[in-house]
């Protein structure tokens, strides 16, 4: 059975020039100039939006693949039908991976560690997402960066889970390891508002640093 194509890491269009720190606001200004006058925090999701997005995705069959309805759930679009159009456009332009077919192997989800390609956000993004307002486009880019960070977080937790499971194979019944495994799996579904650390692209007080890439 064929699998969805793998996405590549962000390319040079999202990288900073040598010796220059990556700036998310500069990216927005270059890709969608009309957004440059919006306030910085308009880029970010609100804590409630981030929680709603993650809770909805975690309840789906393929939680790491953004669903067609998620942009409505997160408040980016005003209707489910418009959310579906945005999703279709993002898949078309290879910015996100499509949700696997219902008949796909359950193991496919685990192999897709990065389902968002923010490197696909180019100067053409505004025209590609012309079905939504400029403000919604700005919020959408913030959502995509947020989800990329969530995918990376899941990847680290996947590795931690595998290590604990392997340890349990040789220490069957170990209570400390079983508690550690339960803790890792709880972290996978923990909402951003309940975490001790800041979450990229989610408003927190006056705002926090957006993702940087070396």
Tab-separated table of C-alpha atoms in Angstrom:
chain	number	residue	atom	x	y	z
A	1	UNK	CA	0.000	0.000	0.000
A	2	UNK	CA	1.472	3.391	-0.951
A	3	UNK	CA	2.119	5.954	1.725
A	4	UNK	CA	1.778	9.718	1.640
A	5	UNK	CA	5.024	11.397	0.547
A	6	UNK	CA	7.390	12.536	3.270
A	7	UNK	CA	7.719	16.265	3.818
A	8	UNK	CA	11.158	17.826	3.882
A	9	UNK	CA	12.383	20.075	6.700
A	10	UNK	CA	11.989	23.851	6.256
A	11	UNK	CA	14.126	24.958	3.326
A	12	UNK	CA	16.133	28.054	2.642
A	13	UNK	CA	13.019	30.201	2.256
A	14	UNK	CA	12.478	30.001	6.011
A	15	UNK	CA	16.115	30.063	7.083
A	16	UNK	CA	17.833	33.212	8.265
A	17	UNK	CA	20.874	34.499	6.407
A	18	UNK	CA	24.241	33.509	7.920
A	19	UNK	CA	24.745	35.345	11.207
A	20	UNK	CA	21.156	36.613	11.259
A	21	UNK	CA	18.607	35.215	13.701
A	22	UNK	CA	15.383	33.838	12.239
A	23	UNK	CA	12.517	36.316	12.591
A	24	UNK	CA	8.952	35.069	12.345
A	25	UNK	CA	7.635	38.623	12.000
A	26	UNK	CA	10.089	39.289	9.150
A	27	UNK	CA	8.817	36.120	7.454
A	28	UNK	CA	5.235	37.369	7.717
A	29	UNK	CA	6.207	40.808	6.398
A	30	UNK	CA	7.992	39.305	3.401
A	31	UNK	CA	5.378	36.659	2.578
A	32	UNK	CA	2.241	38.717	3.292
A	33	UNK	CA	3.212	42.428	3.361
A	34	UNK	CA	-0.281	43.718	4.214
A	35	UNK	CA	-0.032	42.002	7.585
A	36	UNK	CA	3.019	43.964	8.692
A	37	UNK	CA	0.945	46.586	10.519
A	38	UNK	CA	-0.925	44.046	12.669
A	39	UNK	CA	0.138	43.692	16.295
A	40	UNK	CA	2.717	40.999	17.047
A	41	UNK	CA	0.358	38.949	19.202
A	42	UNK	CA	-2.153	38.648	16.360
A	43	UNK	CA	0.233	36.061	14.888
A	44	UNK	CA	-0.237	33.744	17.856
A	45	UNK	CA	-3.074	31.457	18.801
A	46	UNK	CA	-4.832	32.224	22.061
A	47	UNK	CA	-4.402	29.606	24.816
A	48	UNK	CA	-8.035	28.580	24.284
A	49	UNK	CA	-7.522	28.152	20.531
A	50	UNK	CA	-4.400	26.028	21.062
A	51	UNK	CA	-6.188	23.848	23.622
A	52	UNK	CA	-9.230	23.387	21.377
A	53	UNK	CA	-7.025	22.474	18.425
A	54	UNK	CA	-4.976	19.886	20.323
A	55	UNK	CA	-7.970	18.382	22.139
A	56	UNK	CA	-9.806	17.942	18.831
A	57	UNK	CA	-6.792	16.417	17.089
A	58	UNK	CA	-6.043	14.015	19.965
A	59	UNK	CA	-9.588	12.662	19.680
A	60	UNK	CA	-9.186	11.910	15.965
A	61	UNK	CA	-7.901	8.693	14.387
A	62	UNK	CA	-4.768	10.386	13.055
A	63	UNK	CA	-4.030	13.107	15.629
A	64	UNK	CA	-0.790	14.298	14.047
A	65	UNK	CA	-2.377	15.008	10.665
A	66	UNK	CA	-4.337	18.264	10.736
A	67	UNK	CA	-7.937	17.472	9.846
A	68	UNK	CA	-10.122	19.376	7.435
A	69	UNK	CA	-12.223	20.835	10.246
A	70	UNK	CA	-9.393	21.938	12.525
A	71	UNK	CA	-9.148	25.524	11.247
A	72	UNK	CA	-12.794	26.050	12.176
A	73	UNK	CA	-12.210	24.445	15.578
A	74	UNK	CA	-9.237	26.749	16.197
A	75	UNK	CA	-11.184	29.845	15.166
A	76	UNK	CA	-9.210	30.555	11.992
A	77	UNK	CA	-12.279	30.223	9.740
A	78	UNK	CA	-15.919	31.055	10.359
A	79	UNK	CA	-17.291	27.756	9.030
A	80	UNK	CA	-16.449	24.102	8.573
A	81	UNK	CA	-16.830	24.366	4.793
A	82	UNK	CA	-14.280	27.193	4.605
A	83	UNK	CA	-11.939	25.203	6.848
A	84	UNK	CA	-12.146	22.300	4.391
A	85	UNK	CA	-11.193	24.619	1.519
A	86	UNK	CA	-8.180	25.904	3.445
A	87	UNK	CA	-7.125	22.346	4.246
A	88	UNK	CA	-7.441	21.299	0.606
A	89	UNK	CA	-5.297	24.260	-0.493
A	90	UNK	CA	-2.616	23.519	2.113
A	91	UNK	CA	-2.412	19.905	0.951
A	92	UNK	CA	-2.324	20.976	-2.701
A	93	UNK	CA	0.642	23.264	-2.084
A	94	UNK	CA	2.423	20.615	0.024
A	95	UNK	CA	2.337	22.660	3.220
A	96	UNK	CA	0.647	19.840	5.157
A	97	UNK	CA	0.288	16.115	4.603
A	98	UNK	CA	-3.194	14.806	3.789
A	99	UNK	CA	-5.018	12.773	6.413
A	100	UNK	CA	-4.340	9.054	5.672
A	101	UNK	CA	-7.133	7.059	4.077
A	102	UNK	CA	-9.406	5.156	6.459
A	103	UNK	CA	-7.995	1.895	5.095
A	104	UNK	CA	-4.396	2.875	5.856
A	105	UNK	CA	-2.324	0.852	8.278
A	106	UNK	CA	-2.610	2.086	11.889
A	107	UNK	CA	1.182	2.108	12.019
A	108	UNK	CA	1.396	4.825	9.379
A	109	UNK	CA	0.625	7.549	11.903
A	110	UNK	CA	3.717	6.724	13.917
A	111	UNK	CA	5.964	6.979	10.846
A	112	UNK	CA	4.821	10.532	10.064
A	113	UNK	CA	6.759	12.575	12.601
A	114	UNK	CA	6.454	15.886	10.753
A	115	UNK	CA	3.125	16.500	9.038
A	116	UNK	CA	3.605	20.242	8.456
A	117	UNK	CA	6.143	21.855	6.131
A	118	UNK	CA	6.465	25.528	7.082
A	119	UNK	CA	9.097	25.810	4.366
A	120	UNK	CA	6.140	25.687	1.975
A	121	UNK	CA	4.951	29.098	3.198
A	122	UNK	CA	6.303	31.328	0.437
A	123	UNK	CA	5.572	34.713	-1.127
A	124	UNK	CA	2.660	33.010	-2.911
A	125	UNK	CA	0.929	32.080	0.340
A	126	UNK	CA	-1.450	35.058	0.327
A	127	UNK	CA	-2.787	34.201	-3.118
A	128	UNK	CA	-2.915	30.487	-2.293
A	129	UNK	CA	-5.087	31.256	0.756
A	130	UNK	CA	-7.167	33.966	-0.923
A	131	UNK	CA	-10.366	32.347	0.367
A	132	UNK	CA	-9.699	33.775	3.868
A	133	UNK	CA	-8.944	37.278	5.123
A	134	UNK	CA	-5.445	38.684	5.550
A	135	UNK	CA	-5.827	38.506	9.335
A	136	UNK	CA	-6.922	34.861	9.110
A	137	UNK	CA	-3.919	34.114	6.869
A	138	UNK	CA	-1.645	35.578	9.529
A	139	UNK	CA	-3.252	33.438	12.238
A	140	UNK	CA	-3.030	30.407	9.950
A	141	UNK	CA	0.736	30.793	9.588
A	142	UNK	CA	0.983	30.979	13.376
A	143	UNK	CA	-1.067	27.783	13.640
A	144	UNK	CA	1.200	25.991	11.166
A	145	UNK	CA	4.316	26.927	13.131
A	146	UNK	CA	2.580	25.875	16.345
A	147	UNK	CA	1.715	22.483	14.855
A	148	UNK	CA	5.242	21.975	13.569
A	149	UNK	CA	6.482	22.501	17.131
A	150	UNK	CA	3.876	20.038	18.433
A	151	UNK	CA	5.065	17.420	15.928
A	152	UNK	CA	8.644	17.881	17.108
A	153	UNK	CA	7.498	17.564	20.724
A	154	UNK	CA	5.677	14.316	19.876
A	155	UNK	CA	8.802	13.010	18.158
A	156	UNK	CA	10.829	13.464	21.348
A	157	UNK	CA	8.099	11.849	23.433
A	158	UNK	CA	7.931	8.931	20.969
A	159	UNK	CA	11.624	8.319	21.545
A	160	UNK	CA	11.180	8.534	25.305
A	161	UNK	CA	8.270	6.097	25.143
A	162	UNK	CA	10.299	3.578	23.110
A	163	UNK	CA	13.136	3.722	25.626
A	164	UNK	CA	10.794	3.034	28.539
A	165	UNK	CA	9.028	0.205	26.661
A	166	UNK	CA	12.396	-1.390	25.839
A	167	UNK	CA	13.418	-1.131	29.489
A	168	UNK	CA	10.166	-2.815	30.549
A	169	UNK	CA	10.933	-5.766	28.273
A	170	UNK	CA	13.896	-6.649	30.459
A	171	UNK	CA	12.376	-5.362	33.719
A	172	UNK	CA	8.818	-6.628	33.409
A	173	UNK	CA	6.521	-5.416	36.163
A	174	UNK	CA	8.858	-2.638	37.323
A	175	UNK	CA	6.546	-0.089	38.953
A	176	UNK	CA	8.837	2.881	38.376
A	177	UNK	CA	9.067	2.132	34.658
A	178	UNK	CA	5.319	1.579	34.365
A	179	UNK	CA	4.707	4.947	36.033
A	180	UNK	CA	7.246	6.548	33.689
A	181	UNK	CA	5.442	5.067	30.674
A	182	UNK	CA	2.095	6.364	31.879
A	183	UNK	CA	3.625	9.811	32.445
A	184	UNK	CA	5.023	9.958	28.906
A	185	UNK	CA	1.666	9.004	27.399
A	186	UNK	CA	-0.079	11.646	29.491
A	187	UNK	CA	2.375	14.264	28.220
A	188	UNK	CA	1.445	13.371	24.651
A	189	UNK	CA	-2.135	14.524	25.276
A	190	UNK	CA	-1.388	17.360	27.688
A	191	UNK	CA	-2.964	20.636	26.587
A	192	UNK	CA	-0.612	23.590	26.077
A	193	UNK	CA	-2.251	25.571	28.900
A	194	UNK	CA	-1.393	22.816	31.388
A	195	UNK	CA	2.292	22.537	30.563
A	196	UNK	CA	5.020	24.023	32.675
A	197	UNK	CA	6.951	25.307	29.663
A	198	UNK	CA	5.998	28.024	27.190
A	199	UNK	CA	4.438	26.848	23.926
A	200	UNK	CA	5.625	28.430	20.680
A	201	UNK	CA	3.051	30.500	18.782
A	202	UNK	CA	0.607	30.628	21.695
A	203	UNK	CA	-0.012	33.939	23.449
A	204	UNK	CA	1.376	33.973	26.963
A	205	UNK	CA	1.158	37.289	28.775
A	206	UNK	CA	2.877	39.870	26.595
A	207	UNK	CA	4.033	37.156	24.200
A	208	UNK	CA	7.100	34.967	23.959
A	209	UNK	CA	9.758	34.159	21.386
A	210	UNK	CA	8.595	32.529	18.191
A	211	UNK	CA	10.392	29.489	16.719
A	212	UNK	CA	14.010	29.970	15.684
A	213	UNK	CA	16.022	27.703	13.393
A	214	UNK	CA	19.799	27.351	13.304
